[in-house]
C-alpha positions as protocol buffer text, in pm:
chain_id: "A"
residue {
  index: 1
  type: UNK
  ca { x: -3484 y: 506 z: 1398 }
}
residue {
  index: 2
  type: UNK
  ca { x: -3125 y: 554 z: 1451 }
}
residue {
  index: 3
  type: UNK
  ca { x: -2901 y: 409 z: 1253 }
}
residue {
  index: 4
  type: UNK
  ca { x: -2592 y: 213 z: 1333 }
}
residue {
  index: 5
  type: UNK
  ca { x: -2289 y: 188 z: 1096 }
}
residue {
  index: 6
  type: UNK
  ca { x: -2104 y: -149 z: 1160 }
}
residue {
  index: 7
  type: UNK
  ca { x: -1872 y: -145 z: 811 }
}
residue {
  index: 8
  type: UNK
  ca { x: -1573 y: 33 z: 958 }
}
residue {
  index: 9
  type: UNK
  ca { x: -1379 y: -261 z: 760 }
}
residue {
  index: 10
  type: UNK
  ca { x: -1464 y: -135 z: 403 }
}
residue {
  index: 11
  type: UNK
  ca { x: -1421 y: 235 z: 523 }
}
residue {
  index: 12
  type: UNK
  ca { x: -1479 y: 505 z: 818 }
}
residue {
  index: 13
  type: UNK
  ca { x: -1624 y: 815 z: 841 }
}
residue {
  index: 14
  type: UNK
  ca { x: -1371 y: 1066 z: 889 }
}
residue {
  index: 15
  type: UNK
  ca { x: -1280 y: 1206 z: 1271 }
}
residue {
  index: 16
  type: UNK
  ca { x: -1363 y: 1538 z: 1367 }
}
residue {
  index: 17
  type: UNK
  ca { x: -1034 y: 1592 z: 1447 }
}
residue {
  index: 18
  type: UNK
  ca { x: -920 y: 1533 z: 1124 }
}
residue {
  index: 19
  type: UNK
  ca { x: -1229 y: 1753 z: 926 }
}
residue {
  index: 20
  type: UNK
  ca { x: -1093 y: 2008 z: 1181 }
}
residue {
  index: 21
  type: UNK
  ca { x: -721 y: 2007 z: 1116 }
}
residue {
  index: 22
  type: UNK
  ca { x: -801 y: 2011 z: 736 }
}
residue {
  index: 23
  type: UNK
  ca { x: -1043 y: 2331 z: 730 }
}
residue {
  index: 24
  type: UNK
  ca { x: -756 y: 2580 z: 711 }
}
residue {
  index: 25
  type: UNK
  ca { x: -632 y: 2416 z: 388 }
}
residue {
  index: 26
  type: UNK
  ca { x: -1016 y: 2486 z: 203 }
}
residue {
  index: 27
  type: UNK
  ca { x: -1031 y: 2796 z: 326 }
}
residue {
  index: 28
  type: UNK
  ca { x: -692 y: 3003 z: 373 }
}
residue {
  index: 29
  type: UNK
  ca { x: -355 y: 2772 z: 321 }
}
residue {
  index: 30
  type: UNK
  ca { x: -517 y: 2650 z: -60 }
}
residue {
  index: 31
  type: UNK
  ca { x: -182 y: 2799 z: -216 }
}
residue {
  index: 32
  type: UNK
  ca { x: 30 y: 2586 z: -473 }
}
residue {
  index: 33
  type: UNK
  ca { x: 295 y: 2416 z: -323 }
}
residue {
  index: 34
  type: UNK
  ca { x: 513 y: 2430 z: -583 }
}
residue {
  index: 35
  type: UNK
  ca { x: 530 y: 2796 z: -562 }
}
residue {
  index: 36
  type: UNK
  ca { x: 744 y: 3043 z: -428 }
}
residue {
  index: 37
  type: UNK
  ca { x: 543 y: 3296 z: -230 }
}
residue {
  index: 38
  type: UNK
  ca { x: 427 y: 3282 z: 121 }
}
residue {
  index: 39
  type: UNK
  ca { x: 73 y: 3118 z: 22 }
}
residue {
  index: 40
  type: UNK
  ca { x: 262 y: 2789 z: -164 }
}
residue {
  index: 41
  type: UNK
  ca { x: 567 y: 2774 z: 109 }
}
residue {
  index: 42
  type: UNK
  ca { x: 268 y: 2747 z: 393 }
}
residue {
  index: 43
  type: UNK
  ca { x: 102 y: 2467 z: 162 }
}
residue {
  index: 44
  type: UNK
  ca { x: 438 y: 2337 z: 100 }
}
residue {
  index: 45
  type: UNK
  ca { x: 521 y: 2277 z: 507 }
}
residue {
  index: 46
  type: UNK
  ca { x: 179 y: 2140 z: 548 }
}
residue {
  index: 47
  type: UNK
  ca { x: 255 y: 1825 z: 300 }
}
residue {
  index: 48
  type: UNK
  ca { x: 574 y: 1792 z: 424 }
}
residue {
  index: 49
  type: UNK
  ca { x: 431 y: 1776 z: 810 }
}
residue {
  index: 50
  type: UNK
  ca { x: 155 y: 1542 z: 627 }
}
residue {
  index: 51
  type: UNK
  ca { x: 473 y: 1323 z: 470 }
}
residue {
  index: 52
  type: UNK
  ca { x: 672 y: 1327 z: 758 }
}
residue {
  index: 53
  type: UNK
  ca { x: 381 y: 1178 z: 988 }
}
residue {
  index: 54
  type: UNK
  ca { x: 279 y: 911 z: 750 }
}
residue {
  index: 55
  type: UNK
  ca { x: 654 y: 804 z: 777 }
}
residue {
  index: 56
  type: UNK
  ca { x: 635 y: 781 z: 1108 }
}
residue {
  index: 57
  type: UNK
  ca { x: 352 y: 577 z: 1125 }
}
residue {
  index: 58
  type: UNK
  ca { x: 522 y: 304 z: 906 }
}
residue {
  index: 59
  type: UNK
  ca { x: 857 y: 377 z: 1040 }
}
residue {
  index: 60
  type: UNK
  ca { x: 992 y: 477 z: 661 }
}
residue {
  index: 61
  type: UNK
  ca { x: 1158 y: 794 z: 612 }
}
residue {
  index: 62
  type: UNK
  ca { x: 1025 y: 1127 z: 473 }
}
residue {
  index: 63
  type: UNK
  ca { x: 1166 y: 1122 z: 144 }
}
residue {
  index: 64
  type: UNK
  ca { x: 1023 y: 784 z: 75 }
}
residue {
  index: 65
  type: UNK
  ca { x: 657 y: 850 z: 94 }
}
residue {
  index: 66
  type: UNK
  ca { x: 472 y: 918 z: -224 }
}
residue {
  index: 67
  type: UNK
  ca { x: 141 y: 1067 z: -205 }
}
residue {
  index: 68
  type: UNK
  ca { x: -172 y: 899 z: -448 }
}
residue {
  index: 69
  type: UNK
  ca { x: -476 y: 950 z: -468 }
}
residue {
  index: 70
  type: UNK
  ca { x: -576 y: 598 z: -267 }
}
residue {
  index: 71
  type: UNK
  ca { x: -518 y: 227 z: -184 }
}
residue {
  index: 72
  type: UNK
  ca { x: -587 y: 145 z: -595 }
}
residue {
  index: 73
  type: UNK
  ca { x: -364 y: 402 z: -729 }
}
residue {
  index: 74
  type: UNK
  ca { x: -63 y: 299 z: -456 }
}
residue {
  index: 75
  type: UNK
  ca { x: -103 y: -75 z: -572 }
}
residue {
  index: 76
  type: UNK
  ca { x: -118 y: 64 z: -956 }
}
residue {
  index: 77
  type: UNK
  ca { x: 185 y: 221 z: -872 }
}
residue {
  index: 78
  type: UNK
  ca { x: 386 y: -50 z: -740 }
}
residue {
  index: 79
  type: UNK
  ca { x: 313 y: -344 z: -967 }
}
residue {
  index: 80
  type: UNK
  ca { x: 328 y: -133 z: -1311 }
}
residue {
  index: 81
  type: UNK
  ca { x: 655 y: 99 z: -1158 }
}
residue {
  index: 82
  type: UNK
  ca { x: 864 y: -217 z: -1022 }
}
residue {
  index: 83
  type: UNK
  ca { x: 718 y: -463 z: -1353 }
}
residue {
  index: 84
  type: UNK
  ca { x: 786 y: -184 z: -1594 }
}
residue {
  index: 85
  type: UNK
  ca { x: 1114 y: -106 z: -1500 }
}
residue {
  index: 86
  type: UNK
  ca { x: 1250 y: -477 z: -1488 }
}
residue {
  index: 87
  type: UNK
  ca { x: 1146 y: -611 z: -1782 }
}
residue {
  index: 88
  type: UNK
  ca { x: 1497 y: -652 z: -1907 }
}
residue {
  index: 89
  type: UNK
  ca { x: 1563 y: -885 z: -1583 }
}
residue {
  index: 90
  type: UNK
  ca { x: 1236 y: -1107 z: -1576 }
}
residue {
  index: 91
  type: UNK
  ca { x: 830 y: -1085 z: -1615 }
}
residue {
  index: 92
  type: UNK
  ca { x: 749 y: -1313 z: -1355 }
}
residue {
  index: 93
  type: UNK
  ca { x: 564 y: -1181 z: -1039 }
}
residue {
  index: 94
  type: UNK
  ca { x: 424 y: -1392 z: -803 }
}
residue {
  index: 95
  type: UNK
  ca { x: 87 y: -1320 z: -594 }
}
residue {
  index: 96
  type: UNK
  ca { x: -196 y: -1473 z: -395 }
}
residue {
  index: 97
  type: UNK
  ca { x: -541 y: -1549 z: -510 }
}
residue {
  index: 98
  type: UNK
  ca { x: -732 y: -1359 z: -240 }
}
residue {
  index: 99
  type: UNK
  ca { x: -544 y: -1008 z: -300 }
}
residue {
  index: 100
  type: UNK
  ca { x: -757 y: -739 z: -312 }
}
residue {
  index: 101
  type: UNK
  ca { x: -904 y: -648 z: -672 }
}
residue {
  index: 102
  type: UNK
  ca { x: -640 y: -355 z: -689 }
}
residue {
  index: 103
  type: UNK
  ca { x: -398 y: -578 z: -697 }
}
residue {
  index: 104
  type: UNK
  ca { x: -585 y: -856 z: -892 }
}
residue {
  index: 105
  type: UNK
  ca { x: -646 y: -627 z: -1202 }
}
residue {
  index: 106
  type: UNK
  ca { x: -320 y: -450 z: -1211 }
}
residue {
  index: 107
  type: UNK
  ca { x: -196 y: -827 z: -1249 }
}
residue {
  index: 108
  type: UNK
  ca { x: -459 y: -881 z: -1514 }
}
residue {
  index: 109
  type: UNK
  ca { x: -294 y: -616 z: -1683 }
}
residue {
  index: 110
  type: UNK
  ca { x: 0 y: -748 z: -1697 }
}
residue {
  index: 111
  type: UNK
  ca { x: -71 y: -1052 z: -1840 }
}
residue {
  index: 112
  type: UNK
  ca { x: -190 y: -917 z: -2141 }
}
residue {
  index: 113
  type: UNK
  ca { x: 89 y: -738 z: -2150 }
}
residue {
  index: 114
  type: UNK
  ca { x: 356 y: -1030 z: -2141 }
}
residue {
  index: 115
  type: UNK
  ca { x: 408 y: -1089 z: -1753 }
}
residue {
  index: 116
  type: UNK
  ca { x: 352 y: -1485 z: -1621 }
}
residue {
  index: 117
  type: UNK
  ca { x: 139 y: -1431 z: -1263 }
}
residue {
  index: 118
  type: UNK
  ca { x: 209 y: -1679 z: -1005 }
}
residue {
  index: 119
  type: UNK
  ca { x: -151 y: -1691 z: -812 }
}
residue {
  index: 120
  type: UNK
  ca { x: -52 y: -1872 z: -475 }
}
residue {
  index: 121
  type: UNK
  ca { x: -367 y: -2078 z: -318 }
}
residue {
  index: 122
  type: UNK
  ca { x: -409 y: -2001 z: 86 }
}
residue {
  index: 123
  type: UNK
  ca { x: -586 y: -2278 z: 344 }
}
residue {
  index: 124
  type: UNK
  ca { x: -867 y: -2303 z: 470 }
}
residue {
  index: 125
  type: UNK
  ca { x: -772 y: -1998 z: 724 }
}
residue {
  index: 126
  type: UNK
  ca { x: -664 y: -1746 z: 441 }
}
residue {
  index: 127
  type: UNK
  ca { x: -292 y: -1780 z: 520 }
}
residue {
  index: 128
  type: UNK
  ca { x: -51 y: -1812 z: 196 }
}
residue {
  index: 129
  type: UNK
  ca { x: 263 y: -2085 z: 271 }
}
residue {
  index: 130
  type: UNK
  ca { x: 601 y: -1856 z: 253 }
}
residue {
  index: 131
  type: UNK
  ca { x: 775 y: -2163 z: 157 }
}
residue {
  index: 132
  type: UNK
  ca { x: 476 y: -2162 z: -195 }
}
residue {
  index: 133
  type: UNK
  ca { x: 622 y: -1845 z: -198 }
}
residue {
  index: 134
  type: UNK
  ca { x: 981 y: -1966 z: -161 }
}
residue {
  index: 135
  type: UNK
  ca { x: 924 y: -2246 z: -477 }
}
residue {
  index: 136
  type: UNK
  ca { x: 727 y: -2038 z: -676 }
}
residue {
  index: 137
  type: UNK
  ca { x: 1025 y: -1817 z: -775 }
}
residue {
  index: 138
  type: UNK
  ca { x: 1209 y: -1852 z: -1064 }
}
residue {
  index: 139
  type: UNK
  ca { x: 1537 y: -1669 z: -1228 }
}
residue {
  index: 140
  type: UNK
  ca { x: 1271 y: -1475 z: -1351 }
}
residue {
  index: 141
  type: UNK
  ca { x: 1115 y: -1314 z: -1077 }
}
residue {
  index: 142
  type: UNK
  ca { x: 1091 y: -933 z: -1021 }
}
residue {
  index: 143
  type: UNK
  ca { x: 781 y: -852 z: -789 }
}
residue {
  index: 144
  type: UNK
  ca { x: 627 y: -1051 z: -484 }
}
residue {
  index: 145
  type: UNK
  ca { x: 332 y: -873 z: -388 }
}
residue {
  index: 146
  type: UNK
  ca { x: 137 y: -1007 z: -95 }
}
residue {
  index: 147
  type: UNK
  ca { x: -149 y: -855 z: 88 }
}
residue {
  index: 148
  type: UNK
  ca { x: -66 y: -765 z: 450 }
}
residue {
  index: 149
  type: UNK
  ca { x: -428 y: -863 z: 597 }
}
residue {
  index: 150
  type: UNK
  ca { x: -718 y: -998 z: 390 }
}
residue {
  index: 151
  type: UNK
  ca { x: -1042 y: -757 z: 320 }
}
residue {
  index: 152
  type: UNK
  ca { x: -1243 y: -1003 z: 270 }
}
residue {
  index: 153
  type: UNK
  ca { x: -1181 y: -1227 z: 620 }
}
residue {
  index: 154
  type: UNK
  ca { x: -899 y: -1063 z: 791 }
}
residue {
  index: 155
  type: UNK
  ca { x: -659 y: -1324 z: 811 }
}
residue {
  index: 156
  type: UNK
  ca { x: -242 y: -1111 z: 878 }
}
residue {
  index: 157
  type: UNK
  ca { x: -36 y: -1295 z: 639 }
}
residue {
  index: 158
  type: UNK
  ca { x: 332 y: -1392 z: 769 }
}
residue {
  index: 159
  type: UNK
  ca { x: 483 y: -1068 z: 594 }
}
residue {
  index: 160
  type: UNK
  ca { x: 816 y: -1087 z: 786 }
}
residue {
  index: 161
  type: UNK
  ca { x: 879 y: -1447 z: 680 }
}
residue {
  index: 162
  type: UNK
  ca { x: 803 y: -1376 z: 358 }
}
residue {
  index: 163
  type: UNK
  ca { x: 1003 y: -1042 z: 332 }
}
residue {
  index: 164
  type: UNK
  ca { x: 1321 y: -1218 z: 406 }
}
residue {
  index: 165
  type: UNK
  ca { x: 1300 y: -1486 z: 139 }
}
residue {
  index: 166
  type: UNK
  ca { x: 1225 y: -1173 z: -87 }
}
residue {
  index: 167
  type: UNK
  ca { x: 1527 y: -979 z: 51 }
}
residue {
  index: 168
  type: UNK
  ca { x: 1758 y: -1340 z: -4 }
}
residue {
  index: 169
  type: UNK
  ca { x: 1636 y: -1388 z: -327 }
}
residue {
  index: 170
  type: UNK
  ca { x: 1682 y: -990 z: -395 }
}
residue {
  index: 171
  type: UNK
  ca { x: 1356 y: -954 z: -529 }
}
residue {
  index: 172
  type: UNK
  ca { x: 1141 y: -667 z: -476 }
}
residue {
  index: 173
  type: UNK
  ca { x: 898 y: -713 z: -230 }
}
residue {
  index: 174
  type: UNK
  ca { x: 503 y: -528 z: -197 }
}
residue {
  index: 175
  type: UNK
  ca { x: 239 y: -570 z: 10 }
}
residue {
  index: 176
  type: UNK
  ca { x: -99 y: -420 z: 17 }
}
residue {
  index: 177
  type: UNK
  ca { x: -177 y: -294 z: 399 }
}
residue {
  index: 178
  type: UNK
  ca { x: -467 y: -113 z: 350 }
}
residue {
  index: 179
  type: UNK
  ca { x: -649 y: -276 z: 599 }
}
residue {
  index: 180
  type: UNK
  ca { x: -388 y: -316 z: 894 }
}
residue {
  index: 181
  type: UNK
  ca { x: -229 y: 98 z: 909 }
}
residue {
  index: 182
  type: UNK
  ca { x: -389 y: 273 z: 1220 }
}
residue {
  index: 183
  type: UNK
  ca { x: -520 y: -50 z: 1308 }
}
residue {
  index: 184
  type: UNK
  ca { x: -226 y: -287 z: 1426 }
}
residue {
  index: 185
  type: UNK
  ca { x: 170 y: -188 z: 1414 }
}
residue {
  index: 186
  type: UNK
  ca { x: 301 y: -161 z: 1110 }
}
residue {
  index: 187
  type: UNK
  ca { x: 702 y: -95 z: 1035 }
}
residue {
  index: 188
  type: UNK
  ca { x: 839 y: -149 z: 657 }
}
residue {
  index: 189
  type: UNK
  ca { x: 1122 y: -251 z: 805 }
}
residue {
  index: 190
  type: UNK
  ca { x: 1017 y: -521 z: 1068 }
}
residue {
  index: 191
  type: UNK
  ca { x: 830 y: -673 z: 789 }
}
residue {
  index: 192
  type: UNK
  ca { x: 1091 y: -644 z: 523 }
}
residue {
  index: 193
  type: UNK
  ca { x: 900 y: -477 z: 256 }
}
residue {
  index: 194
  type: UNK
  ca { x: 1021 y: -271 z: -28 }
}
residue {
  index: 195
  type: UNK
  ca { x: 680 y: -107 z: -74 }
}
residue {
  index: 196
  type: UNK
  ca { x: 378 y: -107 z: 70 }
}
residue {
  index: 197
  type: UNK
  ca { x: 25 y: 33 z: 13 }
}
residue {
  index: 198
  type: UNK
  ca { x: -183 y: 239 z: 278 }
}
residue {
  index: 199
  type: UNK
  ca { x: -517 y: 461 z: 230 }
}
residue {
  index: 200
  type: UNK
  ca { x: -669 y: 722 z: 477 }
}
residue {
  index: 201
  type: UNK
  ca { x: -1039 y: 655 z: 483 }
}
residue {
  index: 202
  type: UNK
  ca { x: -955 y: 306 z: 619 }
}
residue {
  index: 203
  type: UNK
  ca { x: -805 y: 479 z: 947 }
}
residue {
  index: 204
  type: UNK
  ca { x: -1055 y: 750 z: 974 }
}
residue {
  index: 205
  type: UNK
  ca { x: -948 y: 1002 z: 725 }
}
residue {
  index: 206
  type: UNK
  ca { x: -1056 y: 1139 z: 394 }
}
residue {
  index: 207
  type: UNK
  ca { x: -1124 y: 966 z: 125 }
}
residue {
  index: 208
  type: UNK
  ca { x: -925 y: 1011 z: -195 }
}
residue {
  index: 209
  type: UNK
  ca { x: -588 y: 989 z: -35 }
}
residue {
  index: 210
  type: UNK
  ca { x: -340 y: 723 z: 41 }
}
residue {
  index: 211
  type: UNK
  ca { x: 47 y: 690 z: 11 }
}
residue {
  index: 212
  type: UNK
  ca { x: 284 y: 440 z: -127 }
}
């Protein structure tokens, strides 16, 4: 019997085109590309080609893309890196209650570690109110973090709405999108987002990588 694979939501095998444009790197291009001979500078153009095309995709620039290892490290990234480095200005972050658990523990986290987490409810559709968000901040806010589509049911969040009471309140503003890049358009700065979360094997790549 043959089977069918119908998940493509929790991940996707990886395109033939892709398995095929990555070869060269296991085989011949595998120098270091921090180093200075011909080997490192070839591996060196190849992740710069790699950045430069993930920041097109998102509409971000080059220099702004940081390479992880996936969707949880991106997210571990951006909570601890923008919570960490405020704490002189605030430890409040606000949320939703249906992020994805990347999110969810990093918050977790946090809390044990002095932080107040603002969990936002959603309605019966999964959508979170911007103006919850919009009350829910406080002098003490550093981080809204806000997951661009729902794993779980797939509900798209109002992002833009909710990235310009961020950018009024000048408050730092993430949001996981995981689930929406190479599926529906996605530009950082359309939606108003400081930083945001993306991972290949949701978009038919390999697994193990993703970008902040």
């Amino acid at each position: 019997m043959k089977r069918i694979y119908l998940d493509h939501a929790a991940t996707t095998p990886t395109d033939p085109e892709v398995v095929k444009a990555m070869l060269p790197y296991f085989a011949d291009a595998f120098g270091n590309p921090s180093s200075v001979y011909s080997y490192g500078q070839e591996a060196k153009g190849a992740v710069e080609q790699a950045r430069a095309s993930v920041a097109e995709l998102i509409g971000a620039r080059s220099e702004e893309i940081v390479f992880t290892s996936g969707g949880t490290e991106a997210d571990n990234f951006a909570l601890k890196g923008v919570a960490f480095a405020n704490e002189d200005k605030g430890k409040h972050i606000i949320t939703t209650a249906i992020e994805h658990h990347a999110v969810l523990e990093v918050c977790k986290f946090l809390e044990k570690r002095g932080f107040r987490i603002s969990y936002l409810p959603v309605d019966k559709y999964g959508l979170v109110d911007p103006d919850g968000v919009k009350k829910a901040i406080t002098a003490k806010t550093v981080l809204i973090s806000v997951i661009h589509a729902s794993n779980e049911v797939g509900t798209i969040e109002p992002i833009e709405e909710i990235g310009r009471i961020a950018e009024e309140a000048g408050i730092c503003f993430h949001s996981d999108a995981v689930q929406t890049v190479g599926h529906v358009p996605v530009d950082v700065n359309e939606l108003g987002v400081n930083l945001l979360s993306i991972s290949a094997h949701k978009l038919y790549g390999p697994k193990g990588v993703g970008a902040l």
